[in-house]
Coordinates of C-alpha atoms in Angstrom, one line a residue:
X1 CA -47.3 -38.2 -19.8
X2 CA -44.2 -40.0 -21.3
X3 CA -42.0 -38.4 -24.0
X4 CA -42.6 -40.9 -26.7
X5 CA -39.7 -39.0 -28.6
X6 CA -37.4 -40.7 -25.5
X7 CA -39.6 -43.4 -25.4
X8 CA -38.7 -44.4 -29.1
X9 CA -35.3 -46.7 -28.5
X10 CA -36.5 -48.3 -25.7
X11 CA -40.0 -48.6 -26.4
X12 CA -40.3 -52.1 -27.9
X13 CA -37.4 -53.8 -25.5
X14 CA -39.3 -52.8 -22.3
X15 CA -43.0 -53.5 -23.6
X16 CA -42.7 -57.0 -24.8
X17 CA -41.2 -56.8 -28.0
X18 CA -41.5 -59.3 -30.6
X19 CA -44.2 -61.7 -28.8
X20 CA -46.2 -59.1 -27.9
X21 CA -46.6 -57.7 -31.3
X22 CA -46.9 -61.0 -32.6
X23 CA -50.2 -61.5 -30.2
X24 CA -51.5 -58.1 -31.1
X25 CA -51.0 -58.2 -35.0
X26 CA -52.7 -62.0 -34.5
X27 CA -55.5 -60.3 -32.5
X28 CA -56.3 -57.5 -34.9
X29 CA -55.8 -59.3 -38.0
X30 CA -59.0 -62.1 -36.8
X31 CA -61.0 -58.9 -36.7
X32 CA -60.4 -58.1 -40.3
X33 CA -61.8 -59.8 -43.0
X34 CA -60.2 -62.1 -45.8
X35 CA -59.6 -60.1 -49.1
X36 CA -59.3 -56.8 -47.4
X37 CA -56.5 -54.8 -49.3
X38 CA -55.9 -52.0 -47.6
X39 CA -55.3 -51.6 -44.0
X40 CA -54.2 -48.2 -41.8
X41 CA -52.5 -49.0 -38.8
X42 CA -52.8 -45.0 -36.6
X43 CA -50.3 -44.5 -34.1
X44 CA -48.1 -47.2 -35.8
X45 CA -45.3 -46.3 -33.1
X46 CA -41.9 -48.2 -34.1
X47 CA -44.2 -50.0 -37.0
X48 CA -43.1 -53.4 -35.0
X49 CA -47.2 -54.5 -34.8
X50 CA -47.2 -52.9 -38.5
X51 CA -44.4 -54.8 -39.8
X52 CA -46.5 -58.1 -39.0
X53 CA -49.8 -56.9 -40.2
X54 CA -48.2 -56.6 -43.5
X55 CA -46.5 -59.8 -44.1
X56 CA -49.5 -61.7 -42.6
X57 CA -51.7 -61.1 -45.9
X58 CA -50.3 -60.9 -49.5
X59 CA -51.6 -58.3 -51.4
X60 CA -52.5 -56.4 -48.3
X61 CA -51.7 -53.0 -48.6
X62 CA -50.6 -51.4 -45.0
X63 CA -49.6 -48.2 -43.8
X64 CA -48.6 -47.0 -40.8
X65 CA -49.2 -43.0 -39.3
X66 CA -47.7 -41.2 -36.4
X67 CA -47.0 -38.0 -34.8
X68 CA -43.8 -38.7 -33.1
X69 CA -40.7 -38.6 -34.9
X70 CA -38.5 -40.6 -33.5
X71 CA -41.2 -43.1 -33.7
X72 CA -42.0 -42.2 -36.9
X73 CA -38.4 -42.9 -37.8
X74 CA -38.2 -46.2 -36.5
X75 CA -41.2 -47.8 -38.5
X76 CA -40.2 -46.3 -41.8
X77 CA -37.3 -48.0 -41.2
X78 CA -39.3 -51.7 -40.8
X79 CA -41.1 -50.5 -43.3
X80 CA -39.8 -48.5 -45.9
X81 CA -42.4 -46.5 -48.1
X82 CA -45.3 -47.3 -45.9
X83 CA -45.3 -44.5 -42.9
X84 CA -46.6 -41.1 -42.9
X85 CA -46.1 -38.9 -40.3
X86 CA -49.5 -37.2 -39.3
X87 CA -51.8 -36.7 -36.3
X88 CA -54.1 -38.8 -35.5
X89 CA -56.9 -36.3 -35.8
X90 CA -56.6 -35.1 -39.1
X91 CA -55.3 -37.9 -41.5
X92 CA -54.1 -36.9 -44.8
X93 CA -55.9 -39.7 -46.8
X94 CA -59.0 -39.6 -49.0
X95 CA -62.6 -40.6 -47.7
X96 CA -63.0 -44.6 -48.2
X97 CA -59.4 -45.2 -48.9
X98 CA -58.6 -47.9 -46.6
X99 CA -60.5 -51.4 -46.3
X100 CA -59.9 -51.8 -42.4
X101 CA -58.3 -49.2 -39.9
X102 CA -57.0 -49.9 -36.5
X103 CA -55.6 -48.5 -33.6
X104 CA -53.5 -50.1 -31.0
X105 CA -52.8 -48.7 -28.1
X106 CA -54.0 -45.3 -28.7
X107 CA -57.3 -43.9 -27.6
X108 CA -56.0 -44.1 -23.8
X109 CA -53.6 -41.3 -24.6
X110 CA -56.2 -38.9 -25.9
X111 CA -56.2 -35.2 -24.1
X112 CA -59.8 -35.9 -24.0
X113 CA -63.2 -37.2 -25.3
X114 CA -62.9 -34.6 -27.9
X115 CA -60.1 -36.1 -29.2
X116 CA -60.8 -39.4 -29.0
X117 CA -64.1 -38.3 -30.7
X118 CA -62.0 -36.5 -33.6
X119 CA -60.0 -40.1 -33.5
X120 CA -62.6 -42.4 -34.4
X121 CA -64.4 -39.9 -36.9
X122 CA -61.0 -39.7 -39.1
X123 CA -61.2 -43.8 -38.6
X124 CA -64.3 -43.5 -39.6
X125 CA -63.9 -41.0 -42.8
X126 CA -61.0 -42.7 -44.3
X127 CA -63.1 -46.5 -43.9
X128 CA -64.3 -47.6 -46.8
X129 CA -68.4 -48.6 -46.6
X130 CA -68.2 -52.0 -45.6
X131 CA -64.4 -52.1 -44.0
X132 CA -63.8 -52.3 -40.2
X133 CA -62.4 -50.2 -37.6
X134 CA -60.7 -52.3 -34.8
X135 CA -59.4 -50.6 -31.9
X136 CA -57.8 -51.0 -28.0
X137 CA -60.3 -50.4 -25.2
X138 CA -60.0 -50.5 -21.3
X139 CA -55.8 -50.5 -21.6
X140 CA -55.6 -49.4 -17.7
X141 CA -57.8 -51.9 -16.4
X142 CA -56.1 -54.6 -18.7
X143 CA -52.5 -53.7 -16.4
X144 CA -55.0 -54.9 -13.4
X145 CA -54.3 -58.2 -12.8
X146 CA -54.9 -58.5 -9.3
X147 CA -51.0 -58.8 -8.2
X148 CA -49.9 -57.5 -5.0
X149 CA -48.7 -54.3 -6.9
X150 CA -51.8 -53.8 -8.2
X151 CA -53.3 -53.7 -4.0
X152 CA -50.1 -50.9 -3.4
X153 CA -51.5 -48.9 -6.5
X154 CA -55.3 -48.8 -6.2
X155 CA -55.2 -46.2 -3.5
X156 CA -53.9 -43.2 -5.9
X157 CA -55.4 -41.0 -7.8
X158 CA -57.5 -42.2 -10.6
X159 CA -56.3 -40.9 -14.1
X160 CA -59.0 -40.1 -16.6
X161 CA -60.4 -43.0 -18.6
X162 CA -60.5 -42.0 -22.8
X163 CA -61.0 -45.8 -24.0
X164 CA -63.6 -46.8 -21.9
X165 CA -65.3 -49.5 -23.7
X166 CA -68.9 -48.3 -23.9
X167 CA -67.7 -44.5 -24.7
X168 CA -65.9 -46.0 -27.8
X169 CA -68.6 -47.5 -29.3
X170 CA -70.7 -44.5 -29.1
X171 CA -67.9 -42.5 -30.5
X172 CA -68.2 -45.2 -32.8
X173 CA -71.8 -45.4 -33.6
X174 CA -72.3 -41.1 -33.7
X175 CA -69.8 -41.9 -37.0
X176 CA -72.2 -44.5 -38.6
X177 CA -70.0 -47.6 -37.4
X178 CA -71.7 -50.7 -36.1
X179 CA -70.2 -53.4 -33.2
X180 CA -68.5 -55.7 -35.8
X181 CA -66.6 -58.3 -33.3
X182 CA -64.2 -58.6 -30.1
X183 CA -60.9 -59.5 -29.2
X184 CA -58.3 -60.3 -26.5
X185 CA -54.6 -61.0 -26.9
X186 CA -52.0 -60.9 -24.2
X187 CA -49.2 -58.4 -23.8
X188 CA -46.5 -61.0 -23.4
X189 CA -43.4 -59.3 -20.9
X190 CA -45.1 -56.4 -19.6
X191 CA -46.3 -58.5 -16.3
X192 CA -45.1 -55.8 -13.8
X193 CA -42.3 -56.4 -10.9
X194 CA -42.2 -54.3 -7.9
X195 CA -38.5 -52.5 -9.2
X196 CA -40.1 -52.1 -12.7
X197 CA -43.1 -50.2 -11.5
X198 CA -40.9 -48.1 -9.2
X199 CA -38.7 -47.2 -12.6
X200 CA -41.6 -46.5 -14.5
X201 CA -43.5 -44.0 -11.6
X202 CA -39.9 -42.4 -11.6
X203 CA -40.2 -41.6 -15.2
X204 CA -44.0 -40.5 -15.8
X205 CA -45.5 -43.2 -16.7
X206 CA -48.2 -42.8 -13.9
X207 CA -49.9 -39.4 -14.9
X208 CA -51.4 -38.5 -11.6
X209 CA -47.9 -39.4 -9.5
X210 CA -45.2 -36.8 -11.1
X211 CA -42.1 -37.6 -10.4
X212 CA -40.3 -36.2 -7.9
X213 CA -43.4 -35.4 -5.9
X214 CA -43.5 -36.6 -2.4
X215 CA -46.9 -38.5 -3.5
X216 CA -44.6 -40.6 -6.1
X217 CA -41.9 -40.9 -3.7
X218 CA -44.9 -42.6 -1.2
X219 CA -45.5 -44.8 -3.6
X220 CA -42.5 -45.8 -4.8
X221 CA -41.2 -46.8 -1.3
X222 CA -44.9 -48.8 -0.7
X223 CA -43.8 -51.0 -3.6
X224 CA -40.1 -50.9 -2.4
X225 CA -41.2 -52.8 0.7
X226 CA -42.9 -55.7 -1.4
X227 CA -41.6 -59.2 -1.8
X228 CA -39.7 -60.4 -5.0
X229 CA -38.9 -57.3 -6.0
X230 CA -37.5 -58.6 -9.7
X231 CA -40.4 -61.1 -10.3
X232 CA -42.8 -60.5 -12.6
X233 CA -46.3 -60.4 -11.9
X234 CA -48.9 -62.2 -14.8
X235 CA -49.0 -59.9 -18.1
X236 CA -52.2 -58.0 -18.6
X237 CA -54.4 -59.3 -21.2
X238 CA -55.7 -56.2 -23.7
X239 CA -59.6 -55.9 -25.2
X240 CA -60.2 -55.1 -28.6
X241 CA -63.3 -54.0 -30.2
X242 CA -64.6 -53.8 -33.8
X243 CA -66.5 -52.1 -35.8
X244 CA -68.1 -52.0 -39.2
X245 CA -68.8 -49.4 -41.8
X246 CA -72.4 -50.2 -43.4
X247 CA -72.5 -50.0 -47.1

């Protein structure tokens, strides 16, 4: 697992940046209806997809929530006022406060389906009857675009899937929430190159090939060996789900 606390000033330069926030903020804001006034954004990260939620809508209230400081840090200063740092499973806001909640790019990351069960339930609680929950599902299988890296990779070990899409919805529906809509958006400059993916297995981003272990070392010199080792491969194109509140 990465140290999102390291992770924090390079975070948005090597995943994209501003187009791919602009496609994700564009993607989650179709699933939310006109006239909602309050949004949560959970797991805000450096607030850059926050940012845009909240000068897409006047009179759109947004906040943005997360754990890690350094991340924390870095979206309260996009957006001053608006972040609270909290986990995830146990947000600090009153039932039915917020009129859509999303989260981008974090169910993947759960320890397991407990948490991602304790995830959507706090969604869930702080929705008001009638707002929408949209949410990130199948992020591994999104990075699988069929390149050549892809082939080098599908031999090791399989992590554990938390955002599976049909296990999300029935987190979702065990809280009351109903399918509500569907999205896709692209994750503009995260297409992989061979050196890339060797950089990022070097520095944990595969959970099941530690670095430093001869398994990661295999790998790495597998991808080492392929052609074009600076081009990158087509970026991965994310799934979104929604979900409504009944009131």
């Amino acid at each position: 697992m990465l140290d999102y606390d390291k992770e924090a000033e390079r975070y948005d330069a090597s995943r994209g940046g501003e187009p791919r926030a602009a496609a994700a903020a564009d993607a989650v804001l179709g699933l939310v209806p006109e006239g909602t006034r309050g949004l949560l954004d959970v797991a805000c990260g450096t607030g850059i997809v926050t940012r845009r939620l909240a000068a897409a809508r006047a009179g759109m209230r947004v906040i943005g929530v997360d754990l890690t400081p350094a991340m924390a840090r870095q979206a309260a200063a996009r957006l001053p006022g608006a972040v609270v740092r909290a986990d995830s499973r146990r947000l600090p806001f009153r039932d039915g406060e917020f009129g859509a909640v999303c989260t981008v790019w974090l169910l993947h990351l759960a320890d397991g389906p407990a948490d991602v069960r304790a995830v959507v339930g706090e969604c869930a609680r702080v929705l008001r009857p009638g707002g929408v929950y949209v949410t990130t599902v199948d992020k591994a299988a999104s990075h699988n675009v069929g390149s050549d890296i892809d082939v080098v990779l599908s031999t090791r070990p399989p992590s554990p899937v938390r955002d599976a899409a049909a296990d999300v919805e029935a987190h979702a529906a065990a809280h009351g929430l109903v399918p509500a809509g569907r999205g896709r958006f692209t994750g503009h400059g995260q297409g992989r190159s061979p050196r890339r993916t060797i950089a990022d297995l070097r520095r944990g981003w595969f959970v099941t090939l530690p670095p430093g272990e001869p398994l990661a070392e295999e790998y790495a010199e597998r991808l080492a060996r392929l052609p074009d080792q600076d081009r990158p491969r087509p970026d991965p194109v994310f799934s979104l789900r929604a979900f409504r509140k009944p009131g």
